[in-house]
PDB file of C-alpha atoms and ligand atoms in Angstrom:
ATOM      1  CA  UNK A   1     -73.385   3.972  78.277  1.00 51.00           C
ATOM      2  CA  UNK A   2     -76.356   1.962  79.617  1.00 65.00           C
ATOM      3  CA  UNK A   3     -78.565   3.822  82.084  1.00 84.00           C
ATOM      4  CA  UNK A   4     -78.068   2.232  85.499  1.00 91.00           C
ATOM      5  CA  UNK A   5     -81.016   0.281  86.843  1.00 96.00           C
ATOM      6  CA  UNK A   6     -81.622  -1.527  90.110  1.00 98.00           C
ATOM      7  CA  UNK A   7     -80.204  -5.054  90.204  1.00 98.00           C
ATOM      8  CA  UNK A   8     -82.865  -7.715  90.728  1.00 98.00           C
ATOM      9  CA  UNK A   9     -82.819 -11.446  91.432  1.00 98.00           C
ATOM     10  CA  UNK A  10     -83.756 -12.314  87.783  1.00 98.00           C
ATOM     11  CA  UNK A  11     -80.985  -9.979  86.567  1.00 98.00           C
ATOM     12  CA  UNK A  12     -78.384 -12.011  88.503  1.00 98.00           C
ATOM     13  CA  UNK A  13     -79.709 -15.170  86.876  1.00 97.00           C
ATOM     14  CA  UNK A  14     -79.399 -13.499  83.472  1.00 98.00           C
ATOM     15  CA  UNK A  15     -75.814 -12.417  84.273  1.00 98.00           C
ATOM     16  CA  UNK A  16     -74.870 -16.059  84.849  1.00 98.00           C
ATOM     17  CA  UNK A  17     -76.455 -17.029  81.523  1.00 98.00           C
ATOM     18  CA  UNK A  18     -74.595 -14.222  79.737  1.00 98.00           C
ATOM     19  CA  UNK A  19     -71.290 -15.075  81.480  1.00 98.00           C
ATOM     20  CA  UNK A  20     -71.085 -11.588  83.047  1.00 98.00           C
ATOM     21  CA  UNK A  21     -69.191 -11.732  86.363  1.00 98.00           C
ATOM     22  CA  UNK A  22     -71.215 -10.696  89.430  1.00 98.00           C
ATOM     23  CA  UNK A  23     -69.574  -8.367  91.963  1.00 98.00           C
ATOM     24  CA  UNK A  24     -70.602  -8.428  95.613  1.00 98.00           C
ATOM     25  CA  UNK A  25     -69.213  -6.642  98.687  1.00 98.00           C
ATOM     26  CA  UNK A  26     -70.283  -6.130 102.258  1.00 98.00           C
ATOM     27  CA  UNK A  27     -71.460  -2.847 103.788  1.00 98.00           C
ATOM     28  CA  UNK A  28     -72.753  -2.217 107.273  1.00 98.00           C
ATOM     29  CA  UNK A  29     -73.407   1.532 107.342  1.00 98.00           C
ATOM     30  CA  UNK A  30     -74.653   4.467 105.263  1.00 98.00           C
ATOM     31  CA  UNK A  31     -71.331   5.958 104.040  1.00 98.00           C
ATOM     32  CA  UNK A  32     -69.899   2.582 102.999  1.00 98.00           C
ATOM     33  CA  UNK A  33     -73.151   1.651 101.256  1.00 98.00           C
ATOM     34  CA  UNK A  34     -72.996   4.933  99.297  1.00 98.00           C
ATOM     35  CA  UNK A  35     -69.416   4.223  98.175  1.00 98.00           C
ATOM     36  CA  UNK A  36     -70.014   0.570  97.306  1.00 98.00           C
ATOM     37  CA  UNK A  37     -73.181   1.436  95.381  1.00 98.00           C
ATOM     38  CA  UNK A  38     -71.421   4.286  93.535  1.00 98.00           C
ATOM     39  CA  UNK A  39     -68.620   1.887  92.565  1.00 98.00           C
ATOM     40  CA  UNK A  40     -71.212  -0.083  90.569  1.00 98.00           C
ATOM     41  CA  UNK A  41     -71.107  -3.232  92.712  1.00 98.00           C
ATOM     42  CA  UNK A  42     -74.057  -5.517  91.850  1.00 98.00           C
ATOM     43  CA  UNK A  43     -74.874  -6.945  95.284  1.00 99.00           C
ATOM     44  CA  UNK A  44     -74.387  -5.486  98.761  1.00 99.00           C
ATOM     45  CA  UNK A  45     -74.369  -8.003 101.572  1.00 99.00           C
ATOM     46  CA  UNK A  46     -75.025  -6.742 105.067  1.00 98.00           C
ATOM     47  CA  UNK A  47     -73.046  -9.686 106.425  1.00 98.00           C
ATOM     48  CA  UNK A  48     -73.046 -10.950 109.983  1.00 98.00           C
ATOM     49  CA  UNK A  49     -69.276 -10.426 109.636  1.00 97.00           C
ATOM     50  CA  UNK A  50     -70.231  -6.993 110.997  1.00 98.00           C
ATOM     51  CA  UNK A  51     -70.076  -8.671 114.416  1.00 97.00           C
ATOM     52  CA  UNK A  52     -66.333  -9.061 114.040  1.00 95.00           C
ATOM     53  CA  UNK A  53     -65.317  -6.129 111.851  1.00 96.00           C
ATOM     54  CA  UNK A  54     -67.483  -3.341 113.288  1.00 97.00           C
ATOM     55  CA  UNK A  55     -68.802  -4.564 116.652  1.00 97.00           C
ATOM     56  CA  UNK A  56     -65.568  -6.173 117.881  1.00 96.00           C
ATOM     57  CA  UNK A  57     -66.970  -9.623 118.794  1.00 96.00           C
ATOM     58  CA  UNK A  58     -64.601 -12.614 118.642  1.00 93.00           C
ATOM     59  CA  UNK A  59     -66.905 -14.431 116.184  1.00 93.00           C
ATOM     60  CA  UNK A  60     -70.197 -13.894 114.344  1.00 96.00           C
ATOM     61  CA  UNK A  61     -72.147 -15.961 116.886  1.00 96.00           C
ATOM     62  CA  UNK A  62     -73.242 -13.147 119.261  1.00 97.00           C
ATOM     63  CA  UNK A  63     -74.818 -11.042 116.468  1.00 98.00           C
ATOM     64  CA  UNK A  64     -78.548 -10.500 117.047  1.00 98.00           C
ATOM     65  CA  UNK A  65     -81.475  -9.889 114.707  1.00 98.00           C
ATOM     66  CA  UNK A  66     -81.892  -6.366 116.103  1.00 98.00           C
ATOM     67  CA  UNK A  67     -78.238  -5.536 115.352  1.00 98.00           C
ATOM     68  CA  UNK A  68     -78.637  -6.842 111.802  1.00 98.00           C
ATOM     69  CA  UNK A  69     -81.830  -4.839 111.219  1.00 98.00           C
ATOM     70  CA  UNK A  70     -80.206  -1.654 112.572  1.00 98.00           C
ATOM     71  CA  UNK A  71     -77.266  -1.935 110.146  1.00 98.00           C
ATOM     72  CA  UNK A  72     -79.446  -3.047 107.207  1.00 98.00           C
ATOM     73  CA  UNK A  73     -81.598   0.090 107.589  1.00 98.00           C
ATOM     74  CA  UNK A  74     -78.498   2.309 107.357  1.00 98.00           C
ATOM     75  CA  UNK A  75     -77.279   0.477 104.258  1.00 98.00           C
ATOM     76  CA  UNK A  76     -80.717   0.763 102.654  1.00 98.00           C
ATOM     77  CA  UNK A  77     -80.539   4.551 103.032  1.00 98.00           C
ATOM     78  CA  UNK A  78     -77.198   4.654 101.183  1.00 98.00           C
ATOM     79  CA  UNK A  79     -77.699   2.168  98.338  1.00 98.00           C
ATOM     80  CA  UNK A  80     -80.049   2.646  95.404  1.00 97.00           C
ATOM     81  CA  UNK A  81     -78.942   0.241  92.675  1.00 98.00           C
ATOM     82  CA  UNK A  82     -77.310  -2.824  94.218  1.00 98.00           C
ATOM     83  CA  UNK A  83     -79.374  -5.845  95.207  1.00 98.00           C
ATOM     84  CA  UNK A  84     -79.444  -5.737  99.025  1.00 98.00           C
ATOM     85  CA  UNK A  85     -79.003  -8.985 100.933  1.00 99.00           C
ATOM     86  CA  UNK A  86     -79.391  -9.237 104.716  1.00 98.00           C
ATOM     87  CA  UNK A  87     -77.496 -12.029 106.468  1.00 98.00           C
ATOM     88  CA  UNK A  88     -79.532 -14.118 108.908  1.00 98.00           C
ATOM     89  CA  UNK A  89     -77.555 -14.256 112.175  1.00 98.00           C
ATOM     90  CA  UNK A  90     -76.822 -17.338 114.295  1.00 98.00           C
ATOM     91  CA  UNK A  91     -79.973 -18.855 115.859  1.00 98.00           C
ATOM     92  CA  UNK A  92     -82.360 -16.679 113.843  1.00 98.00           C
ATOM     93  CA  UNK A  93     -83.216 -19.651 111.565  1.00 98.00           C
ATOM     94  CA  UNK A  94     -81.646 -22.760 113.102  1.00 97.00           C
ATOM     95  CA  UNK A  95     -84.237 -23.636 115.758  1.00 96.00           C
ATOM     96  CA  UNK A  96     -87.630 -23.527 114.014  1.00 97.00           C
ATOM     97  CA  UNK A  97     -88.938 -22.983 110.508  1.00 98.00           C
ATOM     98  CA  UNK A  98     -91.628 -20.613 111.796  1.00 98.00           C
ATOM     99  CA  UNK A  99     -89.016 -18.411 113.535  1.00 98.00           C
ATOM    100  CA  UNK A 100     -86.850 -18.496 110.405  1.00 98.00           C
ATOM    101  CA  UNK A 101     -89.668 -17.199 108.170  1.00 98.00           C
ATOM    102  CA  UNK A 102     -90.598 -14.496 110.692  1.00 98.00           C
ATOM    103  CA  UNK A 103     -86.987 -13.328 110.996  1.00 98.00           C
ATOM    104  CA  UNK A 104     -86.381 -13.436 107.239  1.00 98.00           C
ATOM    105  CA  UNK A 105     -89.505 -11.307 106.819  1.00 98.00           C
ATOM    106  CA  UNK A 106     -88.095  -8.618 109.132  1.00 98.00           C
ATOM    107  CA  UNK A 107     -85.200  -8.037 106.725  1.00 98.00           C
ATOM    108  CA  UNK A 108     -87.622  -7.084 103.932  1.00 98.00           C
ATOM    109  CA  UNK A 109     -90.418  -5.499 105.961  1.00 98.00           C
ATOM    110  CA  UNK A 110     -88.418  -3.455 108.500  1.00 98.00           C
ATOM    111  CA  UNK A 111     -85.039  -2.988 106.846  1.00 98.00           C
ATOM    112  CA  UNK A 112     -85.873  -2.735 103.128  1.00 98.00           C
ATOM    113  CA  UNK A 113     -83.581  -5.598 102.060  1.00 98.00           C
ATOM    114  CA  UNK A 114     -84.316  -7.401  98.775  1.00 98.00           C
ATOM    115  CA  UNK A 115     -83.257 -10.866  99.942  1.00 98.00           C
ATOM    116  CA  UNK A 116     -81.712 -12.815 102.806  1.00 99.00           C
ATOM    117  CA  UNK A 117     -78.690 -15.118 103.048  1.00 98.00           C
ATOM    118  CA  UNK A 118     -78.318 -18.096 105.321  1.00 98.00           C
ATOM    119  CA  UNK A 119     -75.503 -20.548 105.994  1.00 98.00           C
ATOM    120  CA  UNK A 120     -75.937 -24.312 105.774  1.00 97.00           C
ATOM    121  CA  UNK A 121     -76.356 -27.235 103.379  1.00 97.00           C
ATOM    122  CA  UNK A 122     -79.107 -29.757 102.769  1.00 97.00           C
ATOM    123  CA  UNK A 123     -80.160 -29.802 106.456  1.00 97.00           C
ATOM    124  CA  UNK A 124     -81.593 -26.335 105.771  1.00 98.00           C
ATOM    125  CA  UNK A 125     -83.733 -27.273 102.768  1.00 98.00           C
ATOM    126  CA  UNK A 126     -87.030 -27.088 104.748  1.00 98.00           C
ATOM    127  CA  UNK A 127     -86.061 -23.640 106.065  1.00 98.00           C
ATOM    128  CA  UNK A 128     -85.128 -22.327 102.603  1.00 98.00           C
ATOM    129  CA  UNK A 129     -88.335 -23.754 101.096  1.00 98.00           C
ATOM    130  CA  UNK A 130     -90.512 -22.085 103.740  1.00 98.00           C
ATOM    131  CA  UNK A 131     -88.803 -18.686 103.378  1.00 98.00           C
ATOM    132  CA  UNK A 132     -89.004 -18.819  99.574  1.00 98.00           C
ATOM    133  CA  UNK A 133     -92.690 -19.825  99.833  1.00 98.00           C
ATOM    134  CA  UNK A 134     -93.236 -16.632 101.829  1.00 98.00           C
ATOM    135  CA  UNK A 135     -91.949 -14.668  98.820  1.00 98.00           C
ATOM    136  CA  UNK A 136     -88.488 -13.925 100.216  1.00 98.00           C
ATOM    137  CA  UNK A 137     -85.499 -14.633  97.933  1.00 98.00           C
ATOM    138  CA  UNK A 138     -82.791 -16.700  99.659  1.00 99.00           C
ATOM    139  CA  UNK A 139     -79.069 -16.796  98.928  1.00 98.00           C
ATOM    140  CA  UNK A 140     -77.411 -19.987 100.235  1.00 98.00           C
ATOM    141  CA  UNK A 141     -73.918 -20.171 101.740  1.00 98.00           C
ATOM    142  CA  UNK A 142     -71.862 -23.371 101.868  1.00 98.00           C
ATOM    143  CA  UNK A 143     -68.242 -24.382 102.414  1.00 97.00           C
ATOM    144  CA  UNK A 144     -66.697 -22.526 105.328  1.00 97.00           C
ATOM    145  CA  UNK A 145     -69.755 -21.353 107.242  1.00 96.00           C
ATOM    146  CA  UNK A 146     -68.568 -19.263 110.213  1.00 93.00           C
ATOM    147  CA  UNK A 147     -71.792 -19.783 112.207  1.00 95.00           C
ATOM    148  CA  UNK A 148     -70.919 -23.510 112.353  1.00 94.00           C
ATOM    149  CA  UNK A 149     -67.352 -22.871 113.508  1.00 89.00           C
ATOM    150  CA  UNK A 150     -67.757 -25.010 116.637  1.00 88.00           C
ATOM    151  CA  UNK A 151     -68.690 -28.027 114.463  1.00 90.00           C
ATOM    152  CA  UNK A 152     -66.071 -27.277 111.772  1.00 91.00           C
ATOM    153  CA  UNK A 153     -63.316 -26.892 114.393  1.00 87.00           C
ATOM    154  CA  UNK A 154     -62.022 -23.528 113.145  1.00 86.00           C
ATOM    155  CA  UNK A 155     -61.783 -21.336 110.052  1.00 88.00           C
ATOM    156  CA  UNK A 156     -60.624 -24.152 107.729  1.00 92.00           C
ATOM    157  CA  UNK A 157     -60.818 -24.746 103.982  1.00 95.00           C
ATOM    158  CA  UNK A 158     -63.702 -27.156 103.240  1.00 95.00           C
ATOM    159  CA  UNK A 159     -64.229 -29.821 100.534  1.00 96.00           C
ATOM    160  CA  UNK A 160     -60.621 -31.005 100.343  1.00 97.00           C
ATOM    161  CA  UNK A 161     -61.396 -34.743 100.272  1.00 97.00           C
ATOM    162  CA  UNK A 162     -63.394 -36.492  97.531  1.00 98.00           C
ATOM    163  CA  UNK A 163     -66.115 -37.260 100.066  1.00 98.00           C
ATOM    164  CA  UNK A 164     -66.286 -33.679 101.364  1.00 97.00           C
ATOM    165  CA  UNK A 165     -66.289 -32.276  97.814  1.00 98.00           C
ATOM    166  CA  UNK A 166     -69.145 -34.620  96.867  1.00 98.00           C
ATOM    167  CA  UNK A 167     -71.080 -33.515  99.950  1.00 98.00           C
ATOM    168  CA  UNK A 168     -70.672 -29.847  98.927  1.00 98.00           C
ATOM    169  CA  UNK A 169     -71.922 -30.613  95.408  1.00 98.00           C
ATOM    170  CA  UNK A 170     -74.968 -32.379  96.876  1.00 98.00           C
ATOM    171  CA  UNK A 171     -75.595 -29.424  99.224  1.00 98.00           C
ATOM    172  CA  UNK A 172     -75.442 -27.001  96.289  1.00 98.00           C
ATOM    173  CA  UNK A 173     -77.924 -29.048  94.231  1.00 98.00           C
ATOM    174  CA  UNK A 174     -80.270 -29.442  97.204  1.00 98.00           C
ATOM    175  CA  UNK A 175     -80.254 -25.691  97.903  1.00 98.00           C
ATOM    176  CA  UNK A 176     -80.906 -24.920  94.237  1.00 98.00           C
ATOM    177  CA  UNK A 177     -83.854 -27.357  94.230  1.00 98.00           C
ATOM    178  CA  UNK A 178     -85.133 -25.742  97.463  1.00 98.00           C
ATOM    179  CA  UNK A 179     -85.340 -22.392  95.669  1.00 98.00           C
ATOM    180  CA  UNK A 180     -82.127 -20.485  96.479  1.00 98.00           C
ATOM    181  CA  UNK A 181     -81.451 -17.827  93.829  1.00 98.00           C
ATOM    182  CA  UNK A 182     -77.651 -17.828  94.331  1.00 98.00           C
ATOM    183  CA  UNK A 183     -74.996 -19.547  96.419  1.00 98.00           C
ATOM    184  CA  UNK A 184     -71.972 -18.202  98.275  1.00 98.00           C
ATOM    185  CA  UNK A 185     -69.101 -20.705  98.131  1.00 98.00           C
ATOM    186  CA  UNK A 186     -66.597 -19.928 100.875  1.00 98.00           C
ATOM    187  CA  UNK A 187     -63.060 -21.312 101.244  1.00 97.00           C
ATOM    188  CA  UNK A 188     -63.235 -24.357  98.990  1.00 98.00           C
ATOM    189  CA  UNK A 189     -60.753 -25.615  96.381  1.00 98.00           C
ATOM    190  CA  UNK A 190     -61.064 -23.868  93.013  1.00 98.00           C
ATOM    191  CA  UNK A 191     -61.781 -27.086  91.067  1.00 98.00           C
ATOM    192  CA  UNK A 192     -64.590 -28.030  93.443  1.00 98.00           C
ATOM    193  CA  UNK A 193     -66.096 -24.526  93.089  1.00 98.00           C
ATOM    194  CA  UNK A 194     -65.840 -24.775  89.280  1.00 98.00           C
ATOM    195  CA  UNK A 195     -67.627 -28.139  89.299  1.00 98.00           C
ATOM    196  CA  UNK A 196     -70.443 -26.777  91.509  1.00 98.00           C
ATOM    197  CA  UNK A 197     -70.739 -23.699  89.276  1.00 98.00           C
ATOM    198  CA  UNK A 198     -71.221 -25.935  86.202  1.00 98.00           C
ATOM    199  CA  UNK A 199     -73.660 -28.198  88.017  1.00 98.00           C
ATOM    200  CA  UNK A 200     -76.187 -25.552  89.125  1.00 98.00           C
ATOM    201  CA  UNK A 201     -78.213 -23.055  87.087  1.00 98.00           C
ATOM    202  CA  UNK A 202     -78.134 -20.422  89.842  1.00 98.00           C
ATOM    203  CA  UNK A 203     -75.120 -18.093  90.155  1.00 98.00           C
ATOM    204  CA  UNK A 204     -72.284 -19.035  92.507  1.00 98.00           C
ATOM    205  CA  UNK A 205     -70.436 -16.241  94.263  1.00 98.00           C
ATOM    206  CA  UNK A 206     -67.035 -17.224  95.580  1.00 98.00           C
ATOM    207  CA  UNK A 207     -64.931 -16.044  98.494  1.00 98.00           C
ATOM    208  CA  UNK A 208     -61.740 -18.046  98.615  1.00 98.00           C
ATOM    209  CA  UNK A 209     -63.227 -20.354  95.981  1.00 98.00           C
ATOM    210  CA  UNK A 210     -61.090 -19.456  92.954  1.00 98.00           C
ATOM    211  CA  UNK A 211     -61.825 -17.664  89.694  1.00 98.00           C
ATOM    212  CA  UNK A 212     -64.384 -20.040  88.137  1.00 98.00           C
ATOM    213  CA  UNK A 213     -67.423 -18.934  90.157  1.00 98.00           C
ATOM    214  CA  UNK A 214     -70.062 -16.704  88.537  1.00 98.00           C
ATOM    215  CA  UNK A 215     -69.080 -13.863  90.861  1.00 98.00           C
ATOM    216  CA  UNK A 216     -66.830 -12.829  93.719  1.00 98.00           C
ATOM    217  CA  UNK A 217     -67.477 -11.416  97.170  1.00 98.00           C
ATOM    218  CA  UNK A 218     -65.141  -9.950  99.794  1.00 98.00           C
ATOM    219  CA  UNK A 219     -65.629  -8.288 103.151  1.00 98.00           C
ATOM    220  CA  UNK A 220     -65.097  -4.601 102.320  1.00 98.00           C
ATOM    221  CA  UNK A 221     -63.192  -3.969 105.559  1.00 97.00           C
ATOM    222  CA  UNK A 222     -60.653  -6.639 104.489  1.00 96.00           C
ATOM    223  CA  UNK A 223     -60.320  -5.228 100.960  1.00 97.00           C
ATOM    224  CA  UNK A 224     -59.670  -1.674 102.185  1.00 97.00           C
ATOM    225  CA  UNK A 225     -57.443  -2.735 105.093  1.00 96.00           C
ATOM    226  CA  UNK A 226     -59.712  -1.523 107.880  1.00 95.00           C
ATOM    227  CA  UNK A 227     -59.766  -4.838 109.759  1.00 89.00           C
ATOM    228  CA  UNK A 228     -56.354  -6.300 110.437  1.00 79.00           C
ATOM    229  CA  UNK A 229     -56.929  -8.639 113.397  1.00 81.00           C
ATOM    230  CA  UNK A 230     -56.355 -11.379 110.821  1.00 81.00           C
ATOM    231  CA  UNK A 231     -56.300 -11.362 107.027  1.00 85.00           C
ATOM    232  CA  UNK A 232     -57.407 -14.606 105.342  1.00 88.00           C
ATOM    233  CA  UNK A 233     -55.218 -15.831 102.473  1.00 90.00           C
ATOM    234  CA  UNK A 234     -58.005 -15.283  99.939  1.00 94.00           C
ATOM    235  CA  UNK A 235     -58.231 -11.560 100.679  1.00 95.00           C
ATOM    236  CA  UNK A 236     -56.581  -9.045  98.379  1.00 96.00           C
ATOM    237  CA  UNK A 237     -55.975  -5.797 100.246  1.00 95.00           C
ATOM    238  CA  UNK A 238     -56.427  -3.033  97.640  1.00 97.00           C
ATOM    239  CA  UNK A 239     -55.467  -0.258 100.054  1.00 96.00           C
ATOM    240  CA  UNK A 240     -54.514   0.212 103.687  1.00 95.00           C
ATOM    241  CA  UNK A 241     -57.078   2.704 104.867  1.00 97.00           C
ATOM    242  CA  UNK A 242     -56.274   2.003 108.541  1.00 96.00           C
ATOM    243  CA  UNK A 243     -52.748   3.387 108.003  1.00 96.00           C
ATOM    244  CA  UNK A 244     -54.125   6.495 106.268  1.00 97.00           C
ATOM    245  CA  UNK A 245     -56.654   7.074 109.065  1.00 97.00           C
ATOM    246  CA  UNK A 246     -53.974   6.607 111.751  1.00 97.00           C
ATOM    247  CA  UNK A 247     -51.685   9.118 110.018  1.00 98.00           C
ATOM    248  CA  UNK A 248     -54.500  11.673 109.754  1.00 98.00           C
ATOM    249  CA  UNK A 249     -55.470  11.244 113.423  1.00 98.00           C
ATOM    250  CA  UNK A 250     -51.858  11.594 114.595  1.00 98.00           C
ATOM    251  CA  UNK A 251     -51.407  14.748 112.476  1.00 98.00           C
ATOM    252  CA  UNK A 252     -54.606  16.262 113.913  1.00 98.00           C
ATOM    253  CA  UNK A 253     -53.302  15.609 117.449  1.00 98.00           C
ATOM    254  CA  UNK A 254     -49.904  17.153 116.655  1.00 98.00           C
ATOM    255  CA  UNK A 255     -51.509  20.250 115.105  1.00 98.00           C
ATOM    256  CA  UNK A 256     -53.834  20.815 118.070  1.00 98.00           C
ATOM    257  CA  UNK A 257     -50.879  20.474 120.436  1.00 98.00           C
ATOM    258  CA  UNK A 258     -48.639  22.857 118.451  1.00 98.00           C
ATOM    259  CA  UNK A 259     -51.458  25.338 117.675  1.00 97.00           C
ATOM    260  CA  UNK A 260     -51.424  25.014 113.862  1.00 97.00           C
ATOM    261  CA  UNK A 261     -55.030  23.784 113.897  1.00 98.00           C
ATOM    262  CA  UNK A 262     -57.419  25.545 113.666  1.00 96.00           C
ATOM    263  CA  UNK A 263     -55.816  27.903 111.113  1.00 96.00           C
ATOM    264  CA  UNK A 264     -57.245  31.265 109.949  1.00 95.00           C
ATOM    265  CA  UNK A 265     -59.319  29.492 107.276  1.00 96.00           C
ATOM    266  CA  UNK A 266     -61.161  27.450 109.932  1.00 96.00           C
ATOM    267  CA  UNK A 267     -62.118  30.396 112.156  1.00 95.00           C
ATOM    268  CA  UNK A 268     -65.180  32.684 112.208  1.00 96.00           C
ATOM    269  CA  UNK A 269     -64.881  36.443 112.755  1.00 95.00           C
ATOM    270  CA  UNK A 270     -67.044  39.134 114.268  1.00 97.00           C
ATOM    271  CA  UNK A 271     -67.125  42.694 112.829  1.00 97.00           C
ATOM    272  CA  UNK A 272     -65.032  45.259 114.795  1.00 97.00           C
ATOM    273  CA  UNK A 273     -68.063  47.438 115.632  1.00 97.00           C
ATOM    274  CA  UNK A 274     -69.982  44.430 116.959  1.00 97.00           C
ATOM    275  CA  UNK A 275     -66.971  43.404 118.987  1.00 97.00           C
ATOM    276  CA  UNK A 276     -66.597  46.889 120.450  1.00 97.00           C
ATOM    277  CA  UNK A 277     -70.297  46.969 121.346  1.00 97.00           C
ATOM    278  CA  UNK A 278     -69.948  43.597 122.944  1.00 97.00           C
ATOM    279  CA  UNK A 279     -66.894  44.658 124.985  1.00 95.00           C
ATOM    280  CA  UNK A 280     -68.940  47.660 125.923  1.00 88.00           C
TER     281      UNK A 280
HETATM  282  O1  KIV B   1     -70.922 -12.284 106.717  1.00 90.90           O
HETATM  283  C1  KIV B   1     -70.328 -12.113 105.648  1.00 90.90           C
HETATM  284  O2  KIV B   1     -69.736 -11.068 105.383  1.00 90.90           O
HETATM  285  C2  KIV B   1     -70.345 -13.217 104.694  1.00 90.90           C
HETATM  286  C3  KIV B   1     -69.445 -13.109 103.505  1.00 90.90           C
HETATM  287  C4  KIV B   1     -68.064 -13.439 103.913  1.00 90.90           C
HETATM  288  C5  KIV B   1     -69.902 -13.941 102.372  1.00 90.90           C
HETATM  289  O3  KIV B   1     -71.036 -14.165 104.883  1.00 90.90           O
END
């Protein structure tokens, strides 16, 4: 078996050339990062989806840079092999190129990420170019971009008309030319994703974009059934960890109430002579 080495940006490029599928998952904390990294996943995304699945916000819009950095640092401590990508939150790159570069830099300098991801098409070419010029690898994200939910009018599949599909293809090419090293394609028809994947030399990583992308990404909390406020159609739930946790918590409560926990194996003892001396 090959000795495991850290995944790098050039390695992802090579995987596309070799036709080796790229695996990517989210993690927001140390224990999940450990598990995802141990599972051999190539890329860990500290996604701004953390706003919804771990912080309980209604959308990703309230997530701040400081929250992202806090979670990225925890993930960094747990993951040793996966390429680590920090997601730039809403309004950390949309207002000014200078702010965008400064914020992107924080992900590498303070949080130990290897790269950043940002949502948006060709309007964001100047931002991507400036961040890449600063030496920071950028992953693009087009299709359903949750930070633009107000403009998109909801969590809807994108690129379903010829015109919209053409616009996505143009966005993908523009982001590649701007220097993105990979592209997330979210919630777009499978044939459109396949066409984009053929048209660019950088890897595409799909979520709800069909099987013809160079890789796949899911939100880990969706895959393990830990977030059930809503489950998008493109999610495959591999387990229902929420049910298992609920059963364990209910059993703990029952056992405390009926006195079966703690049992003899969970208690500490004191020697008889010490006890007698203590009782005096
Ligand atoms: O924030 C996130 O988790 C994402 C993935 C869904 C790609 O952007």
